[in-house]
Coordinates of C-alpha atoms and ligand atoms in Angstrom, one line a residue:
X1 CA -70.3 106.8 35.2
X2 CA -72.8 109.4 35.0
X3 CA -73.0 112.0 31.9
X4 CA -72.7 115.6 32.2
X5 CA -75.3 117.0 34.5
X6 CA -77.4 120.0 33.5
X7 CA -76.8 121.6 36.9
X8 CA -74.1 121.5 38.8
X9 CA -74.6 122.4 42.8
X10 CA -71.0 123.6 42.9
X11 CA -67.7 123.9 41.4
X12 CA -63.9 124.3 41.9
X13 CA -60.8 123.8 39.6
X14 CA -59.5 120.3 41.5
X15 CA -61.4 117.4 43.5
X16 CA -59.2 115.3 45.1
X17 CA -61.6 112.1 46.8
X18 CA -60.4 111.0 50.3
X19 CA -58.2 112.5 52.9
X20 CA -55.2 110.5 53.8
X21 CA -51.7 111.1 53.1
X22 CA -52.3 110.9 49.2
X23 CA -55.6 113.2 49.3
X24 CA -53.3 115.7 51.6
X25 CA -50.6 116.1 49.6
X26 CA -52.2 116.4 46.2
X27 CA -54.7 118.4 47.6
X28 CA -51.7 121.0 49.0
X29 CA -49.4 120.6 45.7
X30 CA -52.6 121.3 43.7
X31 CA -53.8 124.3 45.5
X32 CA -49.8 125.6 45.8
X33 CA -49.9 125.5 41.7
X34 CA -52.9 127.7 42.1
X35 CA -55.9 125.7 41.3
X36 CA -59.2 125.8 43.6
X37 CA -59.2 122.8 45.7
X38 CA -62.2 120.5 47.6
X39 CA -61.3 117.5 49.4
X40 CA -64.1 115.0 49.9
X41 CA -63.6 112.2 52.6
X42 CA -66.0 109.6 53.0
X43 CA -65.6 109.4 56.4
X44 CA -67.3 111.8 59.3
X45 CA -64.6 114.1 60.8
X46 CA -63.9 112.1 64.1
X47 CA -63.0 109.3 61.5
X48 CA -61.0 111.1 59.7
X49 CA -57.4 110.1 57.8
X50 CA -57.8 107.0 56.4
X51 CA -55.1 104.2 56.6
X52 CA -52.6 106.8 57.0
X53 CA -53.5 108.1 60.0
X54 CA -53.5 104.8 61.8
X55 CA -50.0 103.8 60.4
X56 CA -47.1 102.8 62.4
X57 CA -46.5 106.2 60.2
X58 CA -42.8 104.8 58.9
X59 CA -41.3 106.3 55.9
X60 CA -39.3 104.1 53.1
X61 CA -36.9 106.8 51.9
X62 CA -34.3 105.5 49.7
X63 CA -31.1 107.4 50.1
X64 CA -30.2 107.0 46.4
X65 CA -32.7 107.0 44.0
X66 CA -30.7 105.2 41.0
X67 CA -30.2 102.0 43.8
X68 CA -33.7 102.4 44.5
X69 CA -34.6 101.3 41.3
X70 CA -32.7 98.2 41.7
X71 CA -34.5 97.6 44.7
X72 CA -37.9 98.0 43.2
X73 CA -37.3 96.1 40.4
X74 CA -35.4 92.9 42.1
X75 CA -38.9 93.2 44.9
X76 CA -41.2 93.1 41.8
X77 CA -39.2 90.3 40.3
X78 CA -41.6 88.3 37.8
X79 CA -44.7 91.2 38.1
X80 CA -42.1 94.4 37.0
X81 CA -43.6 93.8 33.2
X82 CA -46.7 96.2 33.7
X83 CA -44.1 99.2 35.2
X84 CA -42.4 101.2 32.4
X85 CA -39.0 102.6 32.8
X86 CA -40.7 106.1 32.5
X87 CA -42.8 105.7 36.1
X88 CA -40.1 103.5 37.9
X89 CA -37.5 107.2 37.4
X90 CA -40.3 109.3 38.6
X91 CA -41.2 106.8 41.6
X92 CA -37.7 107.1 42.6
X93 CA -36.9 110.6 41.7
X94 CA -40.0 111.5 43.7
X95 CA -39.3 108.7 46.6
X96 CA -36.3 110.5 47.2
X97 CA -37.6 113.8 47.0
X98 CA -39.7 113.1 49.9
X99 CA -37.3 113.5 52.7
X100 CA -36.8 117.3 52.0
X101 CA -40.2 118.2 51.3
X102 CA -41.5 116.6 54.9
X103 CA -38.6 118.6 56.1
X104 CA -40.6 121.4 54.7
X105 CA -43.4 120.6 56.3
X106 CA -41.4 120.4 59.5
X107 CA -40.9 117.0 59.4
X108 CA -37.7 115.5 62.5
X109 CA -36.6 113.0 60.1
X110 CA -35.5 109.8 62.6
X111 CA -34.4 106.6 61.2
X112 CA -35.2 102.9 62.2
X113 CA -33.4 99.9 61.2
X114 CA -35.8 98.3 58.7
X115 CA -35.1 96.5 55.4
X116 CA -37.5 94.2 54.5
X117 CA -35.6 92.2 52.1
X118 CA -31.6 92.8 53.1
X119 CA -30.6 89.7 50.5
X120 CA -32.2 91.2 47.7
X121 CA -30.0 93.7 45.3
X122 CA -30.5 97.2 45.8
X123 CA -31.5 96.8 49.5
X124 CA -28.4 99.1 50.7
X125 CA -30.9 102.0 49.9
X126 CA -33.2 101.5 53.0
X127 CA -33.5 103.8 55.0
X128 CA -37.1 104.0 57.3
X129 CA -38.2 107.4 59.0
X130 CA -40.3 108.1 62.0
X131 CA -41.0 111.8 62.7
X132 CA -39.1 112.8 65.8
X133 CA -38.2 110.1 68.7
X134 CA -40.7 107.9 70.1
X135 CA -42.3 104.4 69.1
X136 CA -43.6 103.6 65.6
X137 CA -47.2 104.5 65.5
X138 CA -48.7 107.7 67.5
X139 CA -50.1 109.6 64.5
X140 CA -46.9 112.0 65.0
X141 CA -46.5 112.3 61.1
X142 CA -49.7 112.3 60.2
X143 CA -50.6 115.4 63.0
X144 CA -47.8 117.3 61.3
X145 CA -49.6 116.4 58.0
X146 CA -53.0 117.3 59.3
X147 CA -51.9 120.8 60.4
X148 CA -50.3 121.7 56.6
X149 CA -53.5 121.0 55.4
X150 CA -54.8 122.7 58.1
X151 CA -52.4 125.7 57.6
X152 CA -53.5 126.1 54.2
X153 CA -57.4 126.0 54.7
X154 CA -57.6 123.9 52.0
X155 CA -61.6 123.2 52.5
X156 CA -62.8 119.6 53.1
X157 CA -66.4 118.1 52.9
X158 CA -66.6 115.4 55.4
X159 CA -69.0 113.1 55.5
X160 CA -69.2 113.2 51.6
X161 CA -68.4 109.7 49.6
X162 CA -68.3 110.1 45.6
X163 CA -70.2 108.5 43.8
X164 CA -69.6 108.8 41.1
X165 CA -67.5 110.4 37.8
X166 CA -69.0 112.5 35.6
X167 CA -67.5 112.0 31.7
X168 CA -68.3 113.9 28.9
X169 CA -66.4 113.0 25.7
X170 CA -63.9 110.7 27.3
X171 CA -63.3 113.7 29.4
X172 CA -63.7 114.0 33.1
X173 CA -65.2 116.9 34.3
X174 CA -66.9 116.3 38.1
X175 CA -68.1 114.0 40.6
X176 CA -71.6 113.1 42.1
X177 CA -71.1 112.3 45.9
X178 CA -73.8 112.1 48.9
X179 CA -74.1 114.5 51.1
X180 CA -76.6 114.1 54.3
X181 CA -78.6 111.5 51.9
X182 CA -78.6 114.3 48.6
X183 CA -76.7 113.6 45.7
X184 CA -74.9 116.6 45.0
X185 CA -73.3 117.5 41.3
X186 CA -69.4 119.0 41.9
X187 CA -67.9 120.5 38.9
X188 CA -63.9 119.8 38.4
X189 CA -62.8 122.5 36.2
X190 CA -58.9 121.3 35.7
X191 CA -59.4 117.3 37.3
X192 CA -59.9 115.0 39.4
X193 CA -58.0 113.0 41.6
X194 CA -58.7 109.5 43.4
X195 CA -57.0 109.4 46.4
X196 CA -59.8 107.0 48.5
X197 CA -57.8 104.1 48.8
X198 CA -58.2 100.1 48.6
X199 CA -60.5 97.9 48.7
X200 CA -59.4 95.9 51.9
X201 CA -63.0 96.5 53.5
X202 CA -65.0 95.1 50.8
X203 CA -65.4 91.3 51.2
X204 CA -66.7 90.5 47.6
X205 CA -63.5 92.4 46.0
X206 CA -61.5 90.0 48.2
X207 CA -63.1 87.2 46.8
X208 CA -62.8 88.2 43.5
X209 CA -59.8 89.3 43.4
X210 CA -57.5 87.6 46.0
X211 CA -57.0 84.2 45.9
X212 CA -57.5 82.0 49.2
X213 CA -59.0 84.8 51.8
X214 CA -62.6 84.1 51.8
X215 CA -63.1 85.8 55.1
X216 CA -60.4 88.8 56.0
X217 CA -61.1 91.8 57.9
X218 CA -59.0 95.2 57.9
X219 CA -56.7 96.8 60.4
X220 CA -56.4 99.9 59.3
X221 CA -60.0 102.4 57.9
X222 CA -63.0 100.5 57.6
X223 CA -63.9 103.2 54.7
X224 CA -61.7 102.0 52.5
X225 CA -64.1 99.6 49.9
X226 CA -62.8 99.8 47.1
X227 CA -65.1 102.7 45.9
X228 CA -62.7 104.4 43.6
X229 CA -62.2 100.6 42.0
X230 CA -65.7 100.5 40.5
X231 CA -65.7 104.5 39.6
X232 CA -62.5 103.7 37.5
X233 CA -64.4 101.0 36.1
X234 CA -67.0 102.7 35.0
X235 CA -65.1 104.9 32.7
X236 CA -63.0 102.4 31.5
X237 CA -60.1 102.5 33.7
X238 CA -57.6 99.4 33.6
X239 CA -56.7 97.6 36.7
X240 CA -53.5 96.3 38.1
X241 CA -51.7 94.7 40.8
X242 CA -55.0 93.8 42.3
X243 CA -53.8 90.1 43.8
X244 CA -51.2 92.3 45.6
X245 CA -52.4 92.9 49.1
X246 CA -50.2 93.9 52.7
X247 CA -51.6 90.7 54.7
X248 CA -52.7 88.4 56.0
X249 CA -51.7 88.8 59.1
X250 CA -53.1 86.8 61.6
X251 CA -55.5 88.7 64.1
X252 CA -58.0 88.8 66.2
X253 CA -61.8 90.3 65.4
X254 CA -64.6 91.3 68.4
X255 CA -68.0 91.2 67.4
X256 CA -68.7 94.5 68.0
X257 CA -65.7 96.2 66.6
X258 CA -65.6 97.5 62.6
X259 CA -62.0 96.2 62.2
X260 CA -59.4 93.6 63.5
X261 CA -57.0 94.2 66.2
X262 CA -53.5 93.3 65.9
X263 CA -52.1 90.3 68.4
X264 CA -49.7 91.3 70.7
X265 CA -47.2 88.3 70.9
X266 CA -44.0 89.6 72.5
X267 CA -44.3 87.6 75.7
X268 CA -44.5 83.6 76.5
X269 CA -43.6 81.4 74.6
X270 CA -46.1 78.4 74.8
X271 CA -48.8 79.0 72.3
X272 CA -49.1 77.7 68.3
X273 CA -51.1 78.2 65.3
X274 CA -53.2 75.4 64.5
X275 CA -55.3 75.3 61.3
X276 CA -58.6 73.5 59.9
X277 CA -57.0 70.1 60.4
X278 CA -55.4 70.5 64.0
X279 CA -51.4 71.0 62.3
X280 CA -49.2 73.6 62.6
X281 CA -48.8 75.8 59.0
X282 CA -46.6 78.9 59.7
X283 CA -44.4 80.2 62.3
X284 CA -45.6 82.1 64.6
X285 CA -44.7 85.0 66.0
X286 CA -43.7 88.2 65.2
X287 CA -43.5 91.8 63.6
X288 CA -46.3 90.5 61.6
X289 CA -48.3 87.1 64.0
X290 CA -47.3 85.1 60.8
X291 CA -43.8 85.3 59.5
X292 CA -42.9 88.5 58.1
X293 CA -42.4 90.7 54.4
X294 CA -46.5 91.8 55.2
X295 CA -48.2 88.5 54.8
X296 CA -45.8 87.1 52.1
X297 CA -43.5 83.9 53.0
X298 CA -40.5 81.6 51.4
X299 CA -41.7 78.3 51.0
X300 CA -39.5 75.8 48.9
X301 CA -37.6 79.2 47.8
X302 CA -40.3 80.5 46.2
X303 CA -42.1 83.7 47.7
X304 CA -45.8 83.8 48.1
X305 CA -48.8 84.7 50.0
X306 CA -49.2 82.9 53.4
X307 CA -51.8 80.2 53.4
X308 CA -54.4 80.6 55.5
X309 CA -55.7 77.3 56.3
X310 CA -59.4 78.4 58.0
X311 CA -60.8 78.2 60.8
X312 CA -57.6 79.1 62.2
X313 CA -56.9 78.8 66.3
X314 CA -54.7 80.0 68.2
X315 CA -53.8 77.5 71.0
X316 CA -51.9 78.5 74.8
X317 CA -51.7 77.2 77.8
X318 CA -52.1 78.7 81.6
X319 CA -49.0 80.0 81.6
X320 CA -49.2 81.9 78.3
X321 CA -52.6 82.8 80.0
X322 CA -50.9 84.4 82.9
X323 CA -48.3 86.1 80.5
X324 CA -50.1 89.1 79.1
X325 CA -53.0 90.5 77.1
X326 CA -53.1 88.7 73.7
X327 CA -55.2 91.4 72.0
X328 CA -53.9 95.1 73.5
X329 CA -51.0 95.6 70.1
X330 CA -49.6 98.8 68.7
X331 CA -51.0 101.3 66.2
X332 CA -54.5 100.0 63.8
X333 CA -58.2 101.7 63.8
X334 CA -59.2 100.6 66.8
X335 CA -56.3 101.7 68.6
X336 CA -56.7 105.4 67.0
X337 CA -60.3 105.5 67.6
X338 CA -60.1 105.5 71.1
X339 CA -59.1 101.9 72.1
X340 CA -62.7 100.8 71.4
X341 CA -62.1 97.6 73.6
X342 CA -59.4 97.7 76.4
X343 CA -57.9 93.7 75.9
X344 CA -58.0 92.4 80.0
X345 CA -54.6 92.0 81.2
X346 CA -54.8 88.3 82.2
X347 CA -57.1 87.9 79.0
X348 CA -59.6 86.2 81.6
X349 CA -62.6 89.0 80.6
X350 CA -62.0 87.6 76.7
X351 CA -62.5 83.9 78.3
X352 CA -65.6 85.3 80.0
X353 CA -67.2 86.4 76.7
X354 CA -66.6 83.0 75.3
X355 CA -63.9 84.9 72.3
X356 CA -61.4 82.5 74.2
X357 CA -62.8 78.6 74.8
X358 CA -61.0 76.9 77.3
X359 CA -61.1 72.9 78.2
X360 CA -58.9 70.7 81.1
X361 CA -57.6 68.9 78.7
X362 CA -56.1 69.3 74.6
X363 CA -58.9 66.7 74.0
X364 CA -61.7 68.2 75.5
X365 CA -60.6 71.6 73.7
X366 CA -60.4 70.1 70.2
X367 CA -64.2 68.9 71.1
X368 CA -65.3 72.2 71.8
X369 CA -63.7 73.8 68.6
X370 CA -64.5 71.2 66.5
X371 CA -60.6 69.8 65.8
X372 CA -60.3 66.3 65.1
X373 CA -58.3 65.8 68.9
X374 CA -55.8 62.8 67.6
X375 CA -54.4 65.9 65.3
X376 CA -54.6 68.2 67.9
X377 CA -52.8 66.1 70.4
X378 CA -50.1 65.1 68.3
X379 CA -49.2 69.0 67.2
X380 CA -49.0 70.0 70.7
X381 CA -46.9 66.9 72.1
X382 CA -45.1 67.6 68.6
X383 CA -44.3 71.3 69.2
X384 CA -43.6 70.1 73.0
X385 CA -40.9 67.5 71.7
X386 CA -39.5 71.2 69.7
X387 CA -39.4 72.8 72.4
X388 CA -37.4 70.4 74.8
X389 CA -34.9 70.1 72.2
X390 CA -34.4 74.0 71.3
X391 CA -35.6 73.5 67.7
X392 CA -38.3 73.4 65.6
X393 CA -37.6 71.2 62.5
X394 CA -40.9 72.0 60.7
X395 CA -41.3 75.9 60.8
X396 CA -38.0 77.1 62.0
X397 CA -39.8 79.1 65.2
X398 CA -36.7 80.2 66.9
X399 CA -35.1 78.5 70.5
X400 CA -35.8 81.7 72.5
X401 CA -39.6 81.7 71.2
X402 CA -40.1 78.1 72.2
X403 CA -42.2 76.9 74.8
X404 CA -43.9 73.5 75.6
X405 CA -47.6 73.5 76.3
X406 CA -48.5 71.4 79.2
X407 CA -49.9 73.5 81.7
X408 CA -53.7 73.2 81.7
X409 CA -56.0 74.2 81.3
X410 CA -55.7 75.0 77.8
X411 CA -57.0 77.7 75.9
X412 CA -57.9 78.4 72.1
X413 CA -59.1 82.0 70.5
X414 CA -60.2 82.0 66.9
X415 CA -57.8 83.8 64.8
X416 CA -59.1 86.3 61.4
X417 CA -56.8 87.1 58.3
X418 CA -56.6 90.4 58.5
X419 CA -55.0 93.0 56.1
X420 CA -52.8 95.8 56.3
X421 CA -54.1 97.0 52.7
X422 CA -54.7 96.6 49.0
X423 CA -52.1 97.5 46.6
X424 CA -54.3 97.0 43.6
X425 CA -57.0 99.6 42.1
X426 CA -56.9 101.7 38.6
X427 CA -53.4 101.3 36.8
X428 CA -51.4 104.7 37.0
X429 CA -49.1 106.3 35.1
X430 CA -45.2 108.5 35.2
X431 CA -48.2 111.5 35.3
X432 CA -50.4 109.9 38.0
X433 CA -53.1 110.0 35.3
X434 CA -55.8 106.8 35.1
X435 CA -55.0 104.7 32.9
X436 CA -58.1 103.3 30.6
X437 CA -57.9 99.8 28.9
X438 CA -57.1 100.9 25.3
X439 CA -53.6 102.1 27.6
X440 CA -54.6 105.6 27.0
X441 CA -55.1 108.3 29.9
X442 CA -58.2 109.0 30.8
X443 CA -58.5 112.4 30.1
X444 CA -58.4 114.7 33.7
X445 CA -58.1 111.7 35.7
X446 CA -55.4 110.8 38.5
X447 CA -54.4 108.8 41.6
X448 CA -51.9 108.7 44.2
X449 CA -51.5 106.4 47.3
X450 CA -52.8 102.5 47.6
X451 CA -55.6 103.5 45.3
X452 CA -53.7 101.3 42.6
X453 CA -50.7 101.6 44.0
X454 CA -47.1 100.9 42.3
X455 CA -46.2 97.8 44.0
X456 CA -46.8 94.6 42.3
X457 CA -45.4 91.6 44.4
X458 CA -43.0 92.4 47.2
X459 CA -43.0 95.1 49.7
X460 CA -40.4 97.0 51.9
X461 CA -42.2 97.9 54.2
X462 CA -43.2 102.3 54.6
X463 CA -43.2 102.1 50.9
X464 CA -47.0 102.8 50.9
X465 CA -46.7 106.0 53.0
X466 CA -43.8 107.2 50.7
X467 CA -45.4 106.4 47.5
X468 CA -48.4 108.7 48.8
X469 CA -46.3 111.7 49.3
X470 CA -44.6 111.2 46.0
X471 CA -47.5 110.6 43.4
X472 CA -49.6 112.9 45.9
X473 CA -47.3 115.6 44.6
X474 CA -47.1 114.1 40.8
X475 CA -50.9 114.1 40.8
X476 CA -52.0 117.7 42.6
X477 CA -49.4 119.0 40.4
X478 CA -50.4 117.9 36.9
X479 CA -54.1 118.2 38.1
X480 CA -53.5 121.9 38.5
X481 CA -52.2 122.1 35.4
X482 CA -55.2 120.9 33.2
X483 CA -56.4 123.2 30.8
X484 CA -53.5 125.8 31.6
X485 CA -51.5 126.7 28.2
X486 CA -48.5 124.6 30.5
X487 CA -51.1 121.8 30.6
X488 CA -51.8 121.6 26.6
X489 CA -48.3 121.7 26.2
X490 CA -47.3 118.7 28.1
X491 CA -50.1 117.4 27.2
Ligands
FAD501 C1 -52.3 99.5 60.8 C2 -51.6 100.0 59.6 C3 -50.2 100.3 59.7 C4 -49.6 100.7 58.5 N1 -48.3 101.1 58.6 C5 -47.7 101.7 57.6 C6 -46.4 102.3 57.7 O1 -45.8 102.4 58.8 N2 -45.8 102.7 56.5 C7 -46.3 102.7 55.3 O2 -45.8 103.1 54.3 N3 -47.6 102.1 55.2 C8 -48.3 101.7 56.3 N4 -49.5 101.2 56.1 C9 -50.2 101.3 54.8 C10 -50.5 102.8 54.6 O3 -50.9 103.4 55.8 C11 -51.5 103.0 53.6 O4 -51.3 102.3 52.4 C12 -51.5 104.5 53.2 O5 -51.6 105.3 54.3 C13 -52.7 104.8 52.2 O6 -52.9 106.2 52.1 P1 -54.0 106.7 51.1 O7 -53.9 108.2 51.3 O8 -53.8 106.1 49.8 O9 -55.3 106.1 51.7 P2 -56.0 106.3 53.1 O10 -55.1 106.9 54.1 O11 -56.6 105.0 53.5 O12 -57.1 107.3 52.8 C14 -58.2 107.0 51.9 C15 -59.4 107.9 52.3 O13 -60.4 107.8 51.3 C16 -61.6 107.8 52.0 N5 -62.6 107.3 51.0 C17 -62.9 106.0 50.7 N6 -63.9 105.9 49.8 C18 -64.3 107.2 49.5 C19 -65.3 107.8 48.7 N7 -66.1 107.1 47.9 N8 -65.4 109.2 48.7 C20 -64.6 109.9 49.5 N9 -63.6 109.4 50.3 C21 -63.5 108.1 50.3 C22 -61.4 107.0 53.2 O14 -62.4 107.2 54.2 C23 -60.0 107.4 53.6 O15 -60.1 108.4 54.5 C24 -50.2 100.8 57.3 C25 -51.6 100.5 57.2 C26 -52.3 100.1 58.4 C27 -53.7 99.8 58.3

């Protein structure tokens, strides 16, 4: 936190810090109520969007919002205590509102078949939207997203992390960012709004804060660390839902690549997950490499996050070889940036560069990847015995997805957790305002997106997008409104 500056090098009414779906809408809704706007992103330009750019870009919209609620609160289950009646109506006032305001924007609202949880009460609300036809993914929503912005000149500053809040008498009143290597002293006349995401790129947060991922690596923006986390901090900003992450979700990292690329596992069949002692944990497959509900499992009917049992391998044999690239998936950052490395069709290039180890035999393998090979061996004639019979007693893989490996030679890639994103950061409330640890607002503070996001254990999946639009539009509006004579009077 840094105290009022005796210069400021510029000013507007409303800062809104980062520039993905949350930054865009409350940077719009803010500017529409008439306040002056600036949009820092972190990022440079050609990186721009965040997260939400790189989305398979699905939209939870529930089609009623008083059955929304239901849902909500039966996904949140034990962790609903920290959500007061207050924000769950406006989540699902708003959730529902979102529909006709991308409509506005011009918005082809298409729906999917896509509820996360179907068993759980409330569930009959789900419905998922892509914008227009096509496959999930393609940045189609968030180019329709990028040109209201763009329609509206609202003015962004690339290039441009904050810093840092500036606080005078418990009041918020600008930012410090970096611009080409100055700090630069940004006046907020009406408020600020964080917008700038998780933390799913910031190791040490992981460690801290997330149980049993000592090593994980993102899908989505490798901007996204958790910067917003320790501003909120720093002026006494109360965090929730931290432990609450999308992932992981077993993928695969190249050196030279910022972020993890998804596996592509539609094809073959004979290939398992082996962990640090040479056994099978999960199983495999797909949307998400390891079960499903974004990284969360049922184990002895109990939900929780998938264990992830490191150094985890993936191991195939030559006729999953022959099947198709392992590593060329749908929509994350690398696939948005320009494909920064094109997976070989036969995977044989990946064996080349030594990401794949291969041996003639499962014993030979273990050797080279440092498995104890009794353990190895007996998981593979194990999962072999599965698959002649057309069921897997241990992890419930289905018959269609089974196949024995027996076809050397045989192959093993080292697997990364990887996430999708944080849901944790600054605790928000029915206003979008910060919340500090005395459970007061902070005074001209606000947040929108998965920069402390509402969800607090299980997630239906295009909540996250959803949720940006709707406190996007909570926070630009009651931004704009600080200091108004409407302000002091909601206030
Ligand atoms: C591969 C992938 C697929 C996904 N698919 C879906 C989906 O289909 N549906 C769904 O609902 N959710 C999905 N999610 C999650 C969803 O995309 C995100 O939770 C959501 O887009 C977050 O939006 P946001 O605006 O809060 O943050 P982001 O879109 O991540 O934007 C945050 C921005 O803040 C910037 N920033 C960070 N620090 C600073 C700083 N100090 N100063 C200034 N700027 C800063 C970052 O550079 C970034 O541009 C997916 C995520 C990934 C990675």
């Amino acid at each position: 936190m840094t105290p009022a500056p005796l210069h400021w090098d510029e000013e507007t009414d409303v800062i809104v810090v980062g520039y993905g779906y949350a930054g865009a809408t409350a940077a719009m809704t803010a500017q529409e109520a008439g306040a002056q706007v600036l949009l820092l992103e972190k990022a440079p330009e050609a990186h721009k969007g965040g997260n939400s750019r790189v989305s398979a870009n699905i939209v939870f919209w529930p089609a009623d919002a008083e059955t929304a609620k239901v849902y909500f609160r039966s996904m949140a289950g034990p962790y609903m205590d920290d959500i007061s009646d207050e924000l769950l109506d406006v989540w699902a006032t708003e959730m529902f509102a979102n529909k006709a305001w991308l409509e506005g924007l011009g918005m082809t609202p298409v729906e999917m078949p896509y509820v996360e949880f179907p068993e759980l009460a409330g569930s009959d609300c789900v419905r998922v939207l892509l914008n227009g036809e096509g496959p999930v993914g393609g940045e189609r929503l968030w180019r329709l997203v990028e040109a209201a912005v763009e329609a509206r000149h609202v003015p962004i500053s690339y290039d441009t992390p904050a810093v840092s809040l500036v606080m005078e008498e418990r009041r918020i009143v600008g930012v410090i960012a970096e611009r080409r290597g100055k700090r630069v002293a940004i006046r907020a006349r009406r408020g600020v709004v964080l917008t700038c995401g998780g933390f799913e790129n910031n190791p040490a947060m992981i460690r801290n804060y997330v149980d049993g991922l000592p090593r994980v690596h993102p899908v989505g923006t490798p901007y996204n660390t958790g910067d917003g986390i320790r501003m909120g901090l720093e002026v006494g900003a109360d965090l929730w839902h931290m432990s609450n992450v999308s992932g992981p979700i077993l993928s695969f990292k190249a050196p030279d690549i910022p972020v993890a690329q998804w596996l592509n596992l539609p094809h073959g069949q004979s290939f398992v997950f082996v962990g640090a002692d040479g056994s099978r944990f999960t199983m495999e497959g797909e949307p998400c490499s390891v079960g499903d509900a974004h990284g969360k499992v049922k184990r002895h009917g109990h939900w929780g996050r998938q264990a992830m049992p490191l150094p985890i391998h993936m191991i195939f044999d030559e006729t999953y070889r022959k099947h198709g690239p392992i590593g060329k998936a749908g929509a994350d950052w690398d696939v948005s940036h320009g494909n920064l490395y094109d997976w070989s069709d036969d995977n044989l290039r990946e064996v080349g560069k030594g990401w794949i180890k291969t041996a003639g035999t499962l014993r030979q393998l273990a050797k080279l990847i440092d498995l104890p090979p009794a353990a190895l061996e007996h998981t593979i004639s194990r999962f072999n015995e599965s698959a002649r019979n057309g069921a897997d007693p241990d992890w419930g893989r289905k018959p269609q997805t089974l196949g024995a490996i027996e076809a050397g030679p045989f192959y093993a890639m080292e697997l990364t957790p990887a996430l999708v994103n944080t849901q944790g950061g600054p605790r928000r409330n029915a206003q979008a305002q910060i919340v500090g640890t005395d459970g007061s607002a902070i005074d001209r503070l606000f947040s929108a997106g998965e920069h402390g996001s509402i969800y607090s254990f299980l997630y239906q999946g295009g909540g996250n997008i959803a949720e940006c639009f709707a406190f996007g539009r909570v926070a630009g509006r009651n931004a704009a409104l600080c200091g108004s004579a409407a302000g002091a009077a909601r206030a």
